[in-house]
Amino acid sequence: MKITVVGTGYVGTTTTVALAMSGHTVCGVDVDPVKVQALQNGHLPIFEEGLQDALRQELARGRLTFTCDLGQVILDSDVVLLAVGTPPDADGSADLTALEAVARQLGRLFQPNPNQTGPIVAVKSTVPVGTGARVRGWIQQELTLRGVHVPFEMASNPEFLREGRALHDALHPDRVVIGADTPRAAQLMESVYLPLGAPQLVTSIRDAEMIKYASNAFLATKISFMNELARLCERVGANIQQVAHGMGWDARINPHFLQAGIGYGGSCFPKDVQALQALASQSGLSLQILQAVESVNRSQPGWFLQKVKSVLGPLHGLQITVLGLTFKPGTDDIRESPAIPILKHLEEQGAHLTAYDPKGMAAMKQRFPSVLYASNLPEALRDADAVLLLTEWKEVVDHDWASSCKELRQPFVFDGRNVLNAELMHQWGYSYYGVARH
Ligand SMILES: NC(=O)C1=CN([C@@H]2O[C@H](COP(=O)(O)OP(=O)(O)OC[C@H]3O[C@@H](n4cnc5c(N)ncnc54)[C@H](O)[C@@H]3O)[C@@H](O)[C@H]2O)C=CC1
Ligand SMILES: O=C(O)[C@H]1O[C@H](OP(=O)(O)OP(=O)(O)OC[C@H]2O[C@@H](n3ccc(=O)[nH]c3=O)[C@H](O)[C@@H]2O)[C@H](O)[C@@H](O)[C@@H]1O
């Protein structure tokens, strides 16, 4: 099958590679010529385990190309997947500007073909319910202006991959959701993903659009629930990890996404929780659970810092080391990372800051230029008055903490992800504080 993927960011690039690996002929299209050039040369502009090697392999196999020129590839495509960004607008709703631009471009480029069939246009970006219909309208408006009839069909094909495991998730999804309002669109989309052997669910376009937001909002709810519970556990002397463990054995709850910490970040949970609330508000509803989910998440970094201050006292003049800057391990993405409000607060309090992250330092340097960025973990720890662990990078978890204790000026460690062994840390001489863990 010939597939065009418009937008070659985290999702678009991963999708191009995964579909090429599935045997399709794929072209990735982006407005950013630097990105396109890099991808065409086999250089991945982001860090994502395994993706660069796979990209090179598929380029070499000749099934994958990249271009800025949508017109060059569109007439030949059976399926066009739209994977452009849908960032939050001022009111939290999804900004569909990029999607509209691409849709209108498609309407200006589509040509009738002799078989009287048109391509399937499938929206992969995360979008509010009703967007499929709007995309169809934008394309149709442009076709009508040209007086051209192209029987294109719409589909929704939300993406569920996680950063840090993007290629793995794209190749082994728990499920493929296909929203389609015509049998041909459903059938073509099913054949796109057939090689993956994953369970497929075909729904209406509206249902598929809602499944994506509902899934992210539910996962965010699990995290905020556990974070709020952690605050109570800390007060009453219960261990949130044991509690999560005990809860997770119940198959109806499951053990995933029960890790309390410093709050969820990333380019999706914060934006999607807001966008779902904006959609509700446009429909005259207020989603009270999601309001609470967002409010707990916003205050979680502050709750963590409160704990740090209750132990250390005023932070002014203290040498504080922050380990981990990205919103999760395995990515160089710092979008909405909880490290951002934490660094900001520490800076405002007059602490001297050193940071270390295997992949996130270049991006964070742009936002916090006066922080000292260490070139390795042992260097970051040297002479610290306190260490704040904010991202559970393997390198940080596996570090030889036993011999590092003497390097610190004061051995205070605040583990915002509950990943170090509390008992051993105490044995090795640290004053160790996890999140609701005793
Ligand atoms: N990042 C993630 O892990 C996931 C993201 N999503 C959703 O997928 C969508 C894309 O997300 P990301 O890949 O993270 O975004 P991104 O910001 O990394 O990439 C978007 C790409 O679209 C390109 N673009 C913008 N306007 C364009 C146009 N008119 N024509 C061609 N290209 C254009 C940009 O240059 C950029 O390369 C969003 O709706 C997001 O919510 C869904 C699942 C996972
Ligand atoms: O729509 C999206 O963009 C994606 O959003 C999330 O993926 P991602 O944001 O890449 O990463 P997650 O692993 O979900 O982590 C998100 C945040 O939640 C935090 N988290 C996660 C799990 C947990 O138990 N506790 C917790 O605090 C992480 O530290 C991170 O900051 C979803 O997991 C994906 O299914 C979805 O496709």
Coordinates of C-alpha atoms and ligand atoms in Angstrom, one line a residue:
M1 CA 0.0 0.0 0.0
K2 CA 1.2 3.6 -0.7
I3 CA 0.9 5.7 2.4
T4 CA 1.7 9.4 3.0
V5 CA 2.2 10.6 6.6
V6 CA 1.9 14.4 7.0
G7 CA 3.8 15.7 10.0
T8 CA 7.1 14.0 10.9
G9 CA 7.3 14.8 14.6
Y10 CA 7.4 12.1 17.3
V11 CA 4.3 10.4 16.1
G12 CA 4.7 11.0 12.3
T13 CA 8.3 9.8 12.1
T14 CA 7.6 6.7 14.2
T15 CA 4.6 5.9 12.1
T16 CA 6.5 6.2 8.8
V17 CA 9.2 3.8 10.1
A18 CA 6.7 1.3 11.6
L19 CA 4.6 1.3 8.4
A20 CA 7.6 0.9 6.2
M21 CA 8.7 -2.0 8.4
S22 CA 5.2 -3.5 7.8
G23 CA 6.0 -3.6 4.1
H24 CA 4.2 -0.5 2.9
T25 CA 5.7 2.2 0.7
V26 CA 5.7 5.3 2.9
C27 CA 6.5 9.0 2.4
G28 CA 6.8 11.4 5.3
V29 CA 5.9 15.0 4.6
D30 CA 6.7 18.0 6.7
V31 CA 6.8 21.8 6.4
D32 CA 10.2 21.9 8.2
P33 CA 12.9 21.5 5.5
V34 CA 15.7 20.9 8.1
K35 CA 13.8 18.0 9.6
V36 CA 12.9 16.5 6.2
Q37 CA 16.5 16.8 5.1
A38 CA 17.8 15.2 8.3
L39 CA 15.3 12.3 8.1
Q40 CA 16.0 11.7 4.5
N41 CA 19.7 11.5 5.4
G42 CA 18.9 9.0 8.2
H43 CA 19.3 11.4 11.1
L44 CA 16.6 11.4 13.7
P45 CA 16.1 14.9 15.1
I46 CA 14.8 13.5 18.4
F47 CA 16.1 10.8 20.8
E48 CA 14.0 7.7 20.6
E49 CA 15.5 4.3 21.3
G50 CA 15.9 2.1 18.2
L51 CA 14.2 4.5 15.9
Q52 CA 17.3 5.9 14.2
D53 CA 18.6 2.4 13.2
A54 CA 15.2 1.4 12.0
L55 CA 14.9 4.6 10.0
R56 CA 18.2 4.0 8.3
Q57 CA 17.2 0.4 7.5
E58 CA 14.0 1.4 5.9
L59 CA 15.6 4.2 3.9
A60 CA 18.2 1.7 2.7
R61 CA 15.5 -0.7 1.7
G62 CA 14.0 2.0 -0.4
R63 CA 10.5 1.8 1.0
L64 CA 10.7 5.1 3.0
T65 CA 11.2 8.7 1.7
F66 CA 10.7 12.2 3.1
T67 CA 9.8 15.4 1.4
C68 CA 8.4 18.9 1.9
D69 CA 6.4 18.6 -1.3
L70 CA 3.0 17.1 -0.5
G71 CA 2.0 17.5 -4.2
Q72 CA 4.8 15.2 -5.3
V73 CA 3.4 12.2 -3.4
I74 CA -0.3 12.8 -2.8
L75 CA -1.7 11.6 -6.1
D76 CA -0.2 8.3 -5.7
S77 CA -1.3 7.6 -2.1
D78 CA -4.0 5.1 -1.0
V79 CA -4.0 6.4 2.5
V80 CA -3.0 9.9 3.9
L81 CA -2.3 9.9 7.6
L82 CA -2.4 13.3 9.3
A83 CA 0.0 13.5 12.3
V84 CA 0.6 17.2 12.7
G85 CA 0.6 18.8 16.1
T86 CA -2.6 19.9 18.0
P87 CA -1.1 22.1 20.7
P88 CA -3.3 23.8 23.3
D89 CA -5.0 27.0 22.4
A90 CA -5.3 29.9 25.0
D91 CA -8.5 28.3 26.5
G92 CA -7.0 24.8 26.6
S93 CA -8.9 23.6 23.5
A94 CA -6.9 21.8 20.7
D95 CA -5.5 24.2 18.2
L96 CA -6.4 22.8 14.8
T97 CA -4.5 25.4 12.7
A98 CA -1.9 22.9 11.3
L99 CA -4.6 20.3 10.6
E100 CA -6.7 22.9 8.7
A101 CA -3.7 24.0 6.7
V102 CA -3.0 20.4 5.6
A103 CA -6.6 19.6 4.9
R104 CA -7.0 22.7 2.7
Q105 CA -3.7 21.8 0.9
L106 CA -5.1 18.3 0.2
G107 CA -8.3 19.9 -1.2
R108 CA -6.1 21.9 -3.5
L109 CA -4.0 19.0 -4.6
F110 CA -6.4 16.0 -5.0
Q111 CA -7.2 15.1 -8.6
P112 CA -10.0 12.8 -9.9
N113 CA -8.7 9.5 -11.1
P114 CA -10.2 7.2 -13.8
N115 CA -11.3 4.5 -11.3
Q116 CA -13.5 7.0 -9.5
T117 CA -11.9 6.2 -6.2
G118 CA -10.3 8.6 -3.8
P119 CA -7.7 8.2 -1.0
I120 CA -8.5 7.6 2.6
V121 CA -7.7 10.7 4.8
A122 CA -7.1 9.4 8.4
V123 CA -6.5 11.8 11.3
K124 CA -3.8 10.4 13.6
S125 CA -3.3 13.6 15.6
T126 CA -5.3 13.7 18.9
V127 CA -8.3 15.8 18.1
P128 CA -11.7 16.7 19.6
V129 CA -14.8 14.8 18.6
G130 CA -16.2 16.3 15.4
T131 CA -12.8 17.1 13.9
G132 CA -13.0 14.4 11.3
A133 CA -16.1 16.1 10.0
R134 CA -14.4 19.5 10.0
V135 CA -11.4 18.1 8.1
R136 CA -13.8 16.6 5.5
G137 CA -15.4 20.0 5.2
W138 CA -12.1 21.8 4.7
I139 CA -11.0 19.4 2.0
Q140 CA -14.4 19.5 0.3
Q141 CA -14.6 23.3 0.4
E142 CA -11.3 23.5 -1.6
L143 CA -12.4 20.8 -4.0
T144 CA -15.7 22.7 -4.6
L145 CA -13.9 25.9 -5.2
R146 CA -12.0 24.1 -7.9
G147 CA -15.1 22.5 -9.3
V148 CA -13.4 19.1 -8.9
H149 CA -15.0 15.9 -7.6
V150 CA -12.7 13.5 -5.7
P151 CA -14.5 10.8 -3.7
F152 CA -12.0 10.8 -0.8
E153 CA -13.1 9.1 2.5
M154 CA -12.4 10.1 6.1
A155 CA -11.1 8.0 8.9
S156 CA -9.8 8.5 12.5
N157 CA -6.8 6.5 13.6
P158 CA -5.7 7.7 17.0
E159 CA -2.2 6.9 18.2
F160 CA -1.4 5.4 21.6
L161 CA 2.4 5.2 21.5
R162 CA 4.5 6.4 24.4
E163 CA 7.6 8.4 24.1
G164 CA 10.7 6.4 25.1
R165 CA 9.0 3.3 23.7
A166 CA 7.6 4.8 20.5
L167 CA 8.8 2.3 17.9
H168 CA 8.0 -0.7 20.2
D169 CA 4.5 0.6 20.8
A170 CA 3.9 1.4 17.2
L171 CA 4.9 -2.1 16.2
H172 CA 3.1 -3.9 19.1
P173 CA 0.1 -1.8 20.0
D174 CA -2.4 -3.1 22.5
R175 CA -5.1 -2.3 20.0
V176 CA -5.5 -0.4 16.7
V177 CA -8.5 1.9 16.8
I178 CA -10.1 2.8 13.4
G179 CA -12.9 5.2 13.2
A180 CA -14.6 5.0 9.8
D181 CA -18.0 5.9 8.5
T182 CA -17.8 3.9 5.2
P183 CA -16.9 0.2 4.8
R184 CA -14.2 0.9 2.2
A185 CA -12.4 3.3 4.6
A186 CA -12.6 0.8 7.4
Q187 CA -11.4 -2.0 5.2
L188 CA -8.4 -0.1 3.8
M189 CA -7.4 1.1 7.2
E190 CA -7.6 -2.4 8.6
S191 CA -5.3 -3.6 5.9
V192 CA -2.8 -0.9 6.7
Y193 CA -2.3 -2.4 10.2
L194 CA -2.9 -6.1 9.3
P195 CA 0.8 -6.9 9.2
L196 CA 1.1 -5.9 12.9
G197 CA -1.3 -8.7 14.0
A198 CA -2.7 -6.4 16.7
P199 CA -6.4 -6.5 17.7
Q200 CA -8.3 -3.9 15.7
L201 CA -11.4 -2.1 16.8
V202 CA -13.6 -0.4 14.2
T203 CA -15.9 2.4 15.4
S204 CA -17.5 5.5 14.1
I205 CA -15.1 8.5 13.6
R206 CA -16.6 10.3 16.6
D207 CA -16.1 7.3 18.9
A208 CA -12.5 6.8 17.8
E209 CA -11.8 10.5 18.5
M210 CA -13.3 10.2 22.0
I211 CA -11.5 6.9 22.7
K212 CA -8.1 8.7 22.4
Y213 CA -9.0 11.5 24.8
A214 CA -10.8 9.2 27.2
S215 CA -7.8 6.9 27.3
N216 CA -5.3 9.7 28.1
A217 CA -7.6 11.3 30.6
F218 CA -8.2 8.0 32.4
L219 CA -4.5 7.3 32.6
A220 CA -3.9 10.9 33.9
T221 CA -6.7 10.3 36.5
K222 CA -5.0 7.1 37.8
I223 CA -1.8 9.1 38.3
S224 CA -3.5 12.1 40.0
F225 CA -5.5 9.7 42.2
M226 CA -2.3 8.0 43.4
N227 CA -0.5 11.4 43.9
E228 CA -3.4 12.7 46.1
L229 CA -3.5 9.4 48.0
A230 CA 0.3 9.7 48.5
R231 CA -0.3 13.0 50.3
L232 CA -2.7 11.2 52.7
C233 CA -0.3 8.2 53.0
E234 CA 2.5 10.5 54.1
R235 CA 0.3 12.1 56.8
V236 CA -0.9 8.8 58.2
G237 CA 2.3 6.8 57.9
A238 CA 1.3 4.4 55.0
N239 CA 3.6 3.5 52.2
I240 CA 2.1 4.4 48.8
Q241 CA 4.2 1.9 46.9
Q242 CA 2.9 -1.0 49.0
V243 CA -0.6 0.4 48.6
A244 CA -0.2 0.6 44.8
H245 CA 1.3 -2.9 44.8
G246 CA -1.7 -4.3 46.8
M247 CA -4.2 -2.4 44.6
G248 CA -2.5 -3.6 41.3
W249 CA -3.0 -7.2 42.1
D250 CA -6.7 -6.7 41.5
A251 CA -7.1 -7.4 37.8
R252 CA -9.9 -4.8 37.7
I253 CA -7.4 -2.1 38.8
N254 CA -4.1 -3.5 37.2
P255 CA -0.7 -2.4 38.3
H256 CA 0.0 0.2 35.6
F257 CA 0.0 3.9 36.1
L258 CA -0.2 3.7 39.8
Q259 CA 3.2 5.3 40.5
A260 CA 3.0 8.3 42.7
G261 CA 5.6 11.0 42.2
I262 CA 6.0 14.6 41.2
G263 CA 3.1 14.6 38.7
Y264 CA 2.6 13.7 35.0
G265 CA 4.2 15.8 32.3
G266 CA 4.8 15.5 28.6
S267 CA 3.2 16.9 25.5
C268 CA 0.0 15.0 25.8
F269 CA -1.6 14.3 29.3
P270 CA -1.6 17.9 30.4
K271 CA -2.9 19.2 27.0
D272 CA -5.4 16.4 26.4
V273 CA -6.9 16.7 29.9
Q274 CA -7.4 20.4 29.2
A275 CA -8.7 19.8 25.7
L276 CA -11.3 17.3 27.0
Q277 CA -12.5 19.9 29.5
A278 CA -12.7 22.5 26.8
L279 CA -14.8 20.2 24.7
A280 CA -17.1 19.6 27.6
S281 CA -17.4 23.3 28.4
Q282 CA -18.3 24.0 24.7
S283 CA -21.0 21.4 25.2
G284 CA -22.3 23.1 28.3
L285 CA -20.8 20.6 30.7
S286 CA -18.1 20.7 33.4
L287 CA -16.0 17.6 34.0
Q288 CA -15.4 17.7 37.7
I289 CA -13.1 14.7 38.0
L290 CA -10.8 16.1 35.3
Q291 CA -10.7 19.5 37.0
A292 CA -9.5 17.7 40.1
V293 CA -7.0 15.6 38.1
E294 CA -5.5 18.7 36.6
S295 CA -5.5 20.6 39.9
V296 CA -3.7 17.8 41.8
N297 CA -1.2 17.5 39.0
R298 CA -0.4 21.2 39.0
S299 CA 0.2 21.2 42.7
Q300 CA 2.2 18.0 42.9
P301 CA 5.6 19.6 42.2
G302 CA 4.9 22.2 44.9
W303 CA 3.8 19.5 47.3
F304 CA 7.2 17.7 46.7
L305 CA 9.1 21.0 47.2
Q306 CA 7.3 21.6 50.4
K307 CA 8.6 18.4 51.7
V308 CA 12.1 19.3 50.6
K309 CA 11.8 22.7 52.4
S310 CA 10.4 21.1 55.6
V311 CA 13.6 19.0 55.8
L312 CA 16.2 21.5 54.6
G313 CA 14.7 24.8 55.8
P314 CA 15.3 27.9 53.6
L315 CA 16.9 26.9 50.3
H316 CA 18.8 30.2 49.8
G317 CA 22.5 29.6 49.2
L318 CA 22.2 25.8 49.2
Q319 CA 23.9 23.7 46.5
I320 CA 21.1 21.6 45.0
T321 CA 21.6 18.9 42.4
V322 CA 18.7 18.0 40.2
L323 CA 18.9 14.6 38.5
G324 CA 16.6 14.2 35.5
L325 CA 15.0 16.9 33.5
T326 CA 12.9 15.2 30.8
F327 CA 9.2 14.4 31.6
K328 CA 10.1 10.7 31.6
P329 CA 13.1 8.5 30.9
G330 CA 14.0 7.4 27.4
T331 CA 13.3 10.7 25.7
D332 CA 14.9 14.1 25.2
D333 CA 11.4 15.8 25.5
I334 CA 11.1 18.3 28.3
R335 CA 7.6 19.6 27.3
E336 CA 5.6 20.1 30.5
S337 CA 8.2 18.3 32.5
P338 CA 7.6 18.6 36.3
A339 CA 11.3 19.6 36.4
I340 CA 10.4 23.0 35.0
P341 CA 8.3 24.3 37.9
I342 CA 10.7 22.7 40.3
L343 CA 13.8 24.4 38.8
K344 CA 11.9 27.7 38.6
H345 CA 11.0 27.5 42.3
L346 CA 14.5 26.5 43.4
E347 CA 15.9 29.4 41.4
E348 CA 13.4 31.8 42.9
Q349 CA 14.4 30.6 46.4
G350 CA 18.0 31.4 45.7
A351 CA 19.4 27.9 45.6
H352 CA 22.6 27.2 43.5
L353 CA 21.6 24.6 41.0
T354 CA 23.4 21.9 39.2
A355 CA 21.5 19.5 36.9
Y356 CA 22.2 16.3 35.0
D357 CA 20.2 14.4 32.5
P358 CA 21.4 12.0 29.9
K359 CA 19.3 13.6 27.1
G360 CA 17.4 16.6 28.3
M361 CA 20.1 19.1 29.1
A362 CA 20.4 20.9 25.8
A363 CA 16.7 21.7 25.8
M364 CA 16.6 22.7 29.4
K365 CA 19.6 25.0 29.0
Q366 CA 17.5 27.2 26.7
R367 CA 15.0 27.7 29.5
F368 CA 17.3 27.8 32.5
P369 CA 20.7 29.2 31.2
S370 CA 22.0 30.0 34.7
V371 CA 21.8 26.4 36.0
L372 CA 25.1 24.5 35.9
Y373 CA 24.8 21.5 33.7
A374 CA 27.2 18.7 34.7
S375 CA 28.8 16.5 32.1
N376 CA 28.2 13.3 34.1
L377 CA 26.4 12.1 37.2
P378 CA 29.3 11.9 39.7
E379 CA 30.3 15.4 38.8
A380 CA 26.7 16.5 39.4
L381 CA 26.7 15.0 42.9
R382 CA 29.9 16.5 44.1
D383 CA 29.5 18.9 47.0
A384 CA 25.7 18.9 46.8
D385 CA 23.7 19.9 49.9
A386 CA 20.8 17.9 48.6
V387 CA 19.9 15.8 45.6
L388 CA 16.4 15.9 43.9
L389 CA 15.7 12.9 41.7
L390 CA 13.1 13.9 39.2
T391 CA 13.4 11.4 36.3
E392 CA 14.0 7.7 36.8
W393 CA 16.7 7.3 34.1
K394 CA 18.3 3.8 34.4
E395 CA 21.7 5.5 34.7
V396 CA 20.5 7.4 37.8
V397 CA 18.8 4.4 39.4
D398 CA 21.8 2.1 38.7
H399 CA 24.3 4.6 39.9
D400 CA 26.8 3.4 42.6
W401 CA 25.0 5.3 45.3
A402 CA 27.0 3.4 48.0
S403 CA 30.2 5.1 47.2
S404 CA 28.8 8.5 46.2
C405 CA 27.6 9.4 49.7
K406 CA 31.0 10.8 50.7
E407 CA 31.0 13.1 47.6
L408 CA 28.0 15.1 48.9
R409 CA 28.4 18.0 51.3
Q410 CA 25.2 16.9 53.0
P411 CA 23.7 13.5 52.1
F412 CA 20.1 14.5 51.6
V413 CA 18.3 12.7 48.7
F414 CA 14.7 13.4 47.7
D415 CA 13.5 10.7 45.4
G416 CA 10.6 12.2 43.4
R417 CA 10.0 8.9 41.6
N418 CA 10.4 6.3 44.4
V419 CA 13.0 4.4 42.5
L420 CA 15.9 4.1 44.9
N421 CA 16.1 1.4 47.6
A422 CA 15.2 3.3 50.7
E423 CA 16.6 0.8 53.1
L424 CA 20.0 0.6 51.4
M425 CA 20.1 4.4 51.0
H426 CA 19.8 4.8 54.7
Q427 CA 22.4 2.1 55.3
W428 CA 24.8 3.9 53.0
G429 CA 24.5 7.0 55.1
Y430 CA 21.9 9.1 53.2
S431 CA 19.0 11.0 54.7
Y432 CA 16.6 9.6 52.1
Y433 CA 13.1 10.8 51.4
G434 CA 10.8 9.2 48.9
V435 CA 7.2 10.1 48.0
A436 CA 5.0 8.7 50.8
R437 CA 7.4 5.9 51.5
H438 CA 8.7 5.1 54.9
Ligands
LIG1 N1 4.2 12.7 21.2 C1 3.5 11.6 21.5 O1 4.0 10.8 22.2 C2 2.1 11.4 21.0 C3 1.4 12.4 20.3 N2 0.1 12.2 19.8 C4 -0.6 13.3 19.1 O2 0.0 13.3 17.7 C5 0.0 14.6 17.2 C6 1.4 14.9 16.8 O3 2.2 14.9 18.0 P1 3.8 15.0 17.9 O4 4.3 14.1 16.9 O5 4.3 14.9 19.3 O6 4.0 16.5 17.4 P2 5.4 17.2 16.9 O7 5.2 18.6 17.3 O8 6.5 16.5 17.4 O9 5.3 17.1 15.3 C7 4.4 17.8 14.5 C8 5.0 17.9 13.1 O10 4.0 18.5 12.3 C9 4.7 19.3 11.4 N3 3.7 20.2 10.7 C10 3.1 21.3 11.2 N4 2.3 21.9 10.2 C11 2.5 21.1 9.1 C12 1.9 21.2 7.8 N5 1.1 22.1 7.5 N6 2.3 20.3 6.9 C13 3.2 19.3 7.2 N7 3.8 19.2 8.5 C14 3.4 20.1 9.4 C15 5.7 20.1 12.3 O11 6.7 20.7 11.5 C16 6.2 18.9 13.1 O12 7.3 18.3 12.6 C17 -0.6 15.5 18.3 O13 -2.0 15.6 18.1 C18 -0.4 14.7 19.6 O14 -1.3 15.0 20.6 C19 -0.5 11.0 20.0 C20 0.1 10.0 20.6 C21 1.5 10.1 21.2
LIG2 O1 -1.1 10.7 23.6 C1 0.1 10.7 23.9 O2 0.9 11.5 23.6 C2 0.6 9.5 24.7 O3 0.6 10.0 26.1 C3 1.1 9.0 27.0 O4 2.4 8.7 26.7 P1 3.7 9.6 27.2 O5 3.2 11.0 27.5 O6 4.7 9.5 26.1 O7 4.3 8.9 28.5 P2 3.7 8.1 29.7 O8 4.5 6.9 29.9 O9 2.3 7.9 29.6 O10 4.0 9.1 30.9 C4 3.4 10.4 31.0 C5 3.7 11.0 32.3 O11 3.1 10.4 33.4 C6 4.0 10.1 34.4 N1 3.6 8.9 35.1 C7 3.4 7.7 34.4 C8 2.9 6.6 35.1 C9 2.8 6.6 36.4 O12 2.4 5.6 37.1 N2 3.1 7.7 37.1 C10 3.5 8.9 36.5 O13 3.8 9.9 37.2 C11 5.4 10.0 33.7 O14 6.4 10.2 34.6 C12 5.2 11.1 32.6 O15 5.6 12.3 33.2 C13 0.3 7.7 26.9 O16 0.8 6.7 27.8 C14 0.3 7.2 25.5 O17 -0.6 6.0 25.4 C15 -0.2 8.3 24.6 O18 -0.2 7.9 23.2

